[in-house]
């Protein structure tokens, strides 16, 4: 409930102009409550050089197949290669349990994938049920040289060899008022795995992940 209220408060603040944002950031593209609509919206946003996508509040976007691929296996949604914000207002993006294995989201930046500049912001979104194809890491979100920001969002119920919830390599991840819980890794980093780059937490709960919450030990300050 606190997460939903936090998203509502943020939305009200943005609408009222209490939070300073560029004019172009105020424009939003609505996304109907369907897998196809979300896939098409992200594809269009990448082609346009970025966008803010307004998801249907409390909608469950259920992914039945992979719609992208990258250096580390199939991805449920097209890899993020530009600056994209997903405004969720309680929306969930999940892999259908009967679907083949794939992670939910992947962000690609120039450090790992030349010619890309992926920046993903999730606001009030839950990422659930991703399953990265072995031996690749990052079941929920894989950040390959890009930037990932989570605000009042959740990553839960995802699996991978490492970084069951979130994996980052040569990139930056920040979580504010969010949670990473109930994710599983075969090796380590059930919640978050930092291969290189960094991850920061503010008022964020990382707990109940298997076999540990963050790896390597000490890589994420405030994560035990």
mmCIF file of C-alpha atoms in Angstrom:
data_model
loop_
_atom_site.group_PDB
_atom_site.id
_atom_site.type_symbol
_atom_site.label_atom_id
_atom_site.label_comp_id
_atom_site.label_asym_id
_atom_site.label_seq_id
_atom_site.Cartn_x
_atom_site.Cartn_y
_atom_site.Cartn_z
ATOM 1 C CA UNK A 1 0.000 0.000 0.000
ATOM 2 C CA UNK A 2 2.823 2.411 0.842
ATOM 3 C CA UNK A 3 4.375 1.842 -2.591
ATOM 4 C CA UNK A 4 1.108 2.602 -4.369
ATOM 5 C CA UNK A 5 0.562 5.720 -2.279
ATOM 6 C CA UNK A 6 4.124 6.788 -3.004
ATOM 7 C CA UNK A 7 3.577 6.472 -6.742
ATOM 8 C CA UNK A 8 0.328 8.425 -6.497
ATOM 9 C CA UNK A 9 2.070 11.181 -4.543
ATOM 10 C CA UNK A 10 4.856 11.351 -7.104
ATOM 11 C CA UNK A 11 2.368 11.522 -9.964
ATOM 12 C CA UNK A 12 0.442 14.323 -8.270
ATOM 13 C CA UNK A 13 3.677 16.223 -7.685
ATOM 14 C CA UNK A 14 4.718 15.869 -11.300
ATOM 15 C CA UNK A 15 1.296 16.951 -12.535
ATOM 16 C CA UNK A 16 1.280 19.968 -10.247
ATOM 17 C CA UNK A 17 4.758 20.941 -11.340
ATOM 18 C CA UNK A 18 6.194 20.483 -7.852
ATOM 19 C CA UNK A 19 9.002 18.327 -9.199
ATOM 20 C CA UNK A 20 11.174 19.967 -11.829
ATOM 21 C CA UNK A 21 11.326 17.863 -14.990
ATOM 22 C CA UNK A 22 12.109 18.786 -18.592
ATOM 23 C CA UNK A 23 9.090 19.649 -20.723
ATOM 24 C CA UNK A 24 9.649 16.639 -22.936
ATOM 25 C CA UNK A 25 9.511 14.359 -19.882
ATOM 26 C CA UNK A 26 5.937 15.499 -19.183
ATOM 27 C CA UNK A 27 4.644 13.953 -22.411
ATOM 28 C CA UNK A 28 3.466 10.384 -21.933
ATOM 29 C CA UNK A 29 2.467 7.644 -24.338
ATOM 30 C CA UNK A 30 -0.379 5.469 -22.994
ATOM 31 C CA UNK A 31 0.065 1.705 -23.297
ATOM 32 C CA UNK A 32 -3.001 -0.542 -23.402
ATOM 33 C CA UNK A 33 -3.133 -3.523 -21.047
ATOM 34 C CA UNK A 34 -1.727 -6.185 -23.370
ATOM 35 C CA UNK A 35 1.570 -7.876 -24.159
ATOM 36 C CA UNK A 36 1.491 -6.710 -27.778
ATOM 37 C CA UNK A 37 0.838 -3.086 -26.832
ATOM 38 C CA UNK A 38 3.778 -2.991 -24.419
ATOM 39 C CA UNK A 39 6.158 -4.669 -26.875
ATOM 40 C CA UNK A 40 5.155 -2.270 -29.655
ATOM 41 C CA UNK A 41 5.439 0.760 -27.359
ATOM 42 C CA UNK A 42 8.990 -0.121 -26.287
ATOM 43 C CA UNK A 43 10.007 -0.818 -29.886
ATOM 44 C CA UNK A 44 8.654 2.585 -30.934
ATOM 45 C CA UNK A 45 10.311 4.332 -27.976
ATOM 46 C CA UNK A 46 13.694 2.843 -28.866
ATOM 47 C CA UNK A 47 13.283 3.976 -32.472
ATOM 48 C CA UNK A 48 12.269 7.486 -31.378
ATOM 49 C CA UNK A 49 15.250 7.909 -29.067
ATOM 50 C CA UNK A 50 13.256 7.500 -25.858
ATOM 51 C CA UNK A 51 9.824 8.033 -24.321
ATOM 52 C CA UNK A 52 7.761 7.917 -21.142
ATOM 53 C CA UNK A 53 5.259 5.063 -21.324
ATOM 54 C CA UNK A 54 2.186 5.227 -19.089
ATOM 55 C CA UNK A 55 1.034 1.707 -18.253
ATOM 56 C CA UNK A 56 -2.534 0.920 -17.241
ATOM 57 C CA UNK A 57 -2.745 1.135 -13.426
ATOM 58 C CA UNK A 58 -2.770 -2.309 -11.756
ATOM 59 C CA UNK A 59 -2.663 -4.085 -15.127
ATOM 60 C CA UNK A 60 -0.725 -7.362 -15.359
ATOM 61 C CA UNK A 61 1.272 -7.409 -18.590
ATOM 62 C CA UNK A 62 1.786 -11.157 -19.050
ATOM 63 C CA UNK A 63 4.555 -12.135 -21.453
ATOM 64 C CA UNK A 64 3.981 -15.413 -23.284
ATOM 65 C CA UNK A 65 7.143 -15.390 -25.406
ATOM 66 C CA UNK A 66 10.470 -13.616 -25.798
ATOM 67 C CA UNK A 67 10.386 -10.467 -27.920
ATOM 68 C CA UNK A 68 14.083 -9.717 -27.904
ATOM 69 C CA UNK A 69 17.516 -11.216 -27.540
ATOM 70 C CA UNK A 70 20.941 -10.002 -26.609
ATOM 71 C CA UNK A 71 24.434 -11.095 -25.647
ATOM 72 C CA UNK A 72 23.045 -13.065 -22.707
ATOM 73 C CA UNK A 73 19.992 -14.868 -24.035
ATOM 74 C CA UNK A 74 16.307 -14.203 -24.751
ATOM 75 C CA UNK A 75 14.396 -11.273 -23.237
ATOM 76 C CA UNK A 76 10.662 -10.958 -22.710
ATOM 77 C CA UNK A 77 10.539 -7.330 -23.847
ATOM 78 C CA UNK A 78 12.686 -5.631 -26.501
ATOM 79 C CA UNK A 79 16.037 -4.619 -24.962
ATOM 80 C CA UNK A 80 16.084 -1.008 -23.768
ATOM 81 C CA UNK A 81 18.594 0.898 -25.915
ATOM 82 C CA UNK A 82 17.487 4.511 -25.287
ATOM 83 C CA UNK A 83 16.015 6.475 -22.373
ATOM 84 C CA UNK A 84 12.664 4.919 -21.434
ATOM 85 C CA UNK A 85 10.486 5.449 -18.363
ATOM 86 C CA UNK A 86 7.713 3.012 -17.461
ATOM 87 C CA UNK A 87 5.077 4.643 -15.238
ATOM 88 C CA UNK A 88 3.271 1.736 -13.628
ATOM 89 C CA UNK A 89 0.879 2.975 -10.935
ATOM 90 C CA UNK A 90 0.809 -0.585 -9.583
ATOM 91 C CA UNK A 91 1.230 -2.401 -12.918
ATOM 92 C CA UNK A 92 3.032 -5.757 -13.092
ATOM 93 C CA UNK A 93 5.180 -7.130 -15.917
ATOM 94 C CA UNK A 94 5.499 -10.890 -15.610
ATOM 95 C CA UNK A 95 6.582 -13.912 -17.589
ATOM 96 C CA UNK A 96 3.770 -16.420 -18.097
ATOM 97 C CA UNK A 97 4.666 -19.493 -15.988
ATOM 98 C CA UNK A 98 4.024 -21.764 -18.994
ATOM 99 C CA UNK A 99 6.247 -19.726 -21.337
ATOM 100 C CA UNK A 100 9.798 -20.720 -22.323
ATOM 101 C CA UNK A 101 12.579 -19.359 -20.132
ATOM 102 C CA UNK A 102 13.547 -15.701 -20.633
ATOM 103 C CA UNK A 103 14.376 -12.707 -18.463
ATOM 104 C CA UNK A 104 11.826 -9.893 -18.303
ATOM 105 C CA UNK A 105 13.933 -6.786 -19.034
ATOM 106 C CA UNK A 106 17.373 -5.997 -20.411
ATOM 107 C CA UNK A 107 19.099 -2.610 -20.634
ATOM 108 C CA UNK A 108 21.974 -2.144 -23.072
ATOM 109 C CA UNK A 109 24.550 0.644 -22.918
ATOM 110 C CA UNK A 110 27.601 1.546 -24.963
ATOM 111 C CA UNK A 111 30.050 0.049 -22.458
ATOM 112 C CA UNK A 112 28.784 -3.432 -23.334
ATOM 113 C CA UNK A 113 26.822 -3.023 -26.563
ATOM 114 C CA UNK A 114 28.312 -0.371 -28.889
ATOM 115 C CA UNK A 115 25.810 2.040 -30.395
ATOM 116 C CA UNK A 116 23.305 1.773 -27.550
ATOM 117 C CA UNK A 117 22.577 4.119 -24.631
ATOM 118 C CA UNK A 118 19.949 2.364 -22.565
ATOM 119 C CA UNK A 119 18.458 4.106 -19.539
ATOM 120 C CA UNK A 120 15.464 2.500 -17.849
ATOM 121 C CA UNK A 121 13.359 4.087 -15.113
ATOM 122 C CA UNK A 122 10.614 2.065 -13.434
ATOM 123 C CA UNK A 123 8.048 3.939 -11.345
ATOM 124 C CA UNK A 124 5.470 1.855 -9.500
ATOM 125 C CA UNK A 125 6.176 -1.300 -11.520
ATOM 126 C CA UNK A 126 6.576 -4.913 -10.360
ATOM 127 C CA UNK A 127 8.887 -7.189 -12.376
ATOM 128 C CA UNK A 128 8.025 -10.823 -11.733
ATOM 129 C CA UNK A 129 8.628 -14.373 -12.908
ATOM 130 C CA UNK A 130 11.645 -13.918 -15.178
ATOM 131 C CA UNK A 131 13.881 -16.942 -15.746
ATOM 132 C CA UNK A 132 17.192 -16.349 -17.520
ATOM 133 C CA UNK A 133 18.377 -19.178 -19.756
ATOM 134 C CA UNK A 134 21.442 -20.867 -18.178
ATOM 135 C CA UNK A 135 24.284 -20.076 -17.945
ATOM 136 C CA UNK A 136 23.290 -16.415 -18.212
ATOM 137 C CA UNK A 137 22.595 -14.077 -15.261
ATOM 138 C CA UNK A 138 19.817 -11.581 -14.563
ATOM 139 C CA UNK A 139 16.400 -13.201 -14.263
ATOM 140 C CA UNK A 140 14.319 -10.081 -13.686
ATOM 141 C CA UNK A 141 16.487 -7.257 -15.019
ATOM 142 C CA UNK A 142 19.873 -7.483 -16.731
ATOM 143 C CA UNK A 143 21.801 -4.229 -17.033
ATOM 144 C CA UNK A 144 24.599 -4.427 -19.585
ATOM 145 C CA UNK A 145 26.404 -1.099 -19.507
ATOM 146 C CA UNK A 146 23.311 1.044 -19.055
ATOM 147 C CA UNK A 147 21.482 2.807 -16.239
ATOM 148 C CA UNK A 148 18.563 1.388 -14.265
ATOM 149 C CA UNK A 149 16.487 3.338 -11.724
ATOM 150 C CA UNK A 150 13.654 1.916 -9.635
ATOM 151 C CA UNK A 151 11.271 4.132 -7.679
ATOM 152 C CA UNK A 152 8.567 2.510 -5.520
ATOM 153 C CA UNK A 153 8.947 -0.629 -7.623
ATOM 154 C CA UNK A 154 9.463 -4.329 -6.907
ATOM 155 C CA UNK A 155 11.508 -7.186 -8.356
ATOM 156 C CA UNK A 156 10.253 -10.546 -7.118
ATOM 157 C CA UNK A 157 10.010 -14.227 -8.013
ATOM 158 C CA UNK A 158 12.748 -14.238 -10.678
ATOM 159 C CA UNK A 159 15.501 -16.822 -11.238
ATOM 160 C CA UNK A 160 18.937 -17.032 -12.880
ATOM 161 C CA UNK A 161 22.363 -18.576 -12.405
ATOM 162 C CA UNK A 162 23.430 -15.291 -10.755
ATOM 163 C CA UNK A 163 21.524 -12.101 -10.091
ATOM 164 C CA UNK A 164 18.156 -13.778 -9.829
ATOM 165 C CA UNK A 165 16.459 -10.410 -9.409
ATOM 166 C CA UNK A 166 18.906 -7.883 -10.879
ATOM 167 C CA UNK A 167 22.281 -8.267 -12.597
ATOM 168 C CA UNK A 168 24.496 -5.333 -13.538
ATOM 169 C CA UNK A 169 27.739 -5.214 -15.508
ATOM 170 C CA UNK A 170 29.524 -1.950 -16.387
ATOM 171 C CA UNK A 171 26.380 -0.064 -15.436
ATOM 172 C CA UNK A 172 24.613 1.739 -12.602
ATOM 173 C CA UNK A 173 21.532 0.633 -10.683
ATOM 174 C CA UNK A 174 19.671 2.724 -8.104
ATOM 175 C CA UNK A 175 16.657 1.715 -6.039
ATOM 176 C CA UNK A 176 14.554 4.152 -4.000
ATOM 177 C CA UNK A 177 11.585 3.059 -1.904
ATOM 178 C CA UNK A 178 11.616 -0.293 -3.677
ATOM 179 C CA UNK A 179 11.977 -3.994 -2.881
ATOM 180 C CA UNK A 180 13.921 -6.982 -4.199
ATOM 181 C CA UNK A 181 12.484 -10.092 -2.557
ATOM 182 C CA UNK A 182 11.853 -13.769 -3.196
ATOM 183 C CA UNK A 183 14.300 -14.132 -6.091
ATOM 184 C CA UNK A 184 16.590 -17.129 -6.618
ATOM 185 C CA UNK A 185 20.091 -17.658 -8.017
ATOM 186 C CA UNK A 186 21.764 -21.001 -8.574
ATOM 187 C CA UNK A 187 25.211 -19.635 -7.671
ATOM 188 C CA UNK A 188 25.007 -16.300 -5.832
ATOM 189 C CA UNK A 189 23.327 -12.921 -5.805
ATOM 190 C CA UNK A 190 19.776 -14.142 -5.419
ATOM 191 C CA UNK A 191 18.582 -10.549 -5.175
ATOM 192 C CA UNK A 192 21.289 -8.417 -6.820
ATOM 193 C CA UNK A 193 24.592 -9.370 -8.450
ATOM 194 C CA UNK A 194 27.112 -6.642 -9.269
ATOM 195 C CA UNK A 195 29.685 -7.906 -11.748
ATOM 196 C CA UNK A 196 31.070 -4.395 -12.245
ATOM 197 C CA UNK A 197 29.688 -0.895 -11.911
ATOM 198 C CA UNK A 198 27.511 -0.320 -8.868
ATOM 199 C CA UNK A 199 24.143 -0.487 -7.155
ATOM 200 C CA UNK A 200 22.783 1.928 -4.544
ATOM 201 C CA UNK A 201 19.863 1.511 -2.151
ATOM 202 C CA UNK A 202 17.734 4.150 -0.440
ATOM 203 C CA UNK A 203 14.796 3.109 1.748
ATOM 204 C CA UNK A 204 14.811 -0.183 -0.142
ATOM 205 C CA UNK A 205 14.160 -3.710 1.125
ATOM 206 C CA UNK A 206 16.399 -6.473 -0.233
ATOM 207 C CA UNK A 207 15.527 -9.650 1.660
ATOM 208 C CA UNK A 208 14.311 -13.220 1.407
ATOM 209 C CA UNK A 209 16.362 -14.036 -1.681
ATOM 210 C CA UNK A 210 18.129 -17.378 -2.218
ATOM 211 C CA UNK A 211 20.945 -18.250 -1.549
ATOM 212 C CA UNK A 212 21.820 -14.666 -0.546
ATOM 213 C CA UNK A 213 20.571 -11.139 -1.092
ATOM 214 C CA UNK A 214 23.532 -9.447 -2.779
ATOM 215 C CA UNK A 215 26.824 -10.623 -4.248
ATOM 216 C CA UNK A 216 29.736 -10.351 -4.198
ATOM 217 C CA UNK A 217 29.720 -9.668 -0.474
ATOM 218 C CA UNK A 218 30.016 -5.935 0.226
ATOM 219 C CA UNK A 219 29.264 -4.903 -3.357
ATOM 220 C CA UNK A 220 25.969 -3.219 -2.404
ATOM 221 C CA UNK A 221 26.154 -0.958 0.638
ATOM 222 C CA UNK A 222 23.272 -1.601 3.016
ATOM 223 C CA UNK A 223 22.530 -5.069 1.647
ATOM 224 C CA UNK A 224 23.146 -7.966 4.028
#
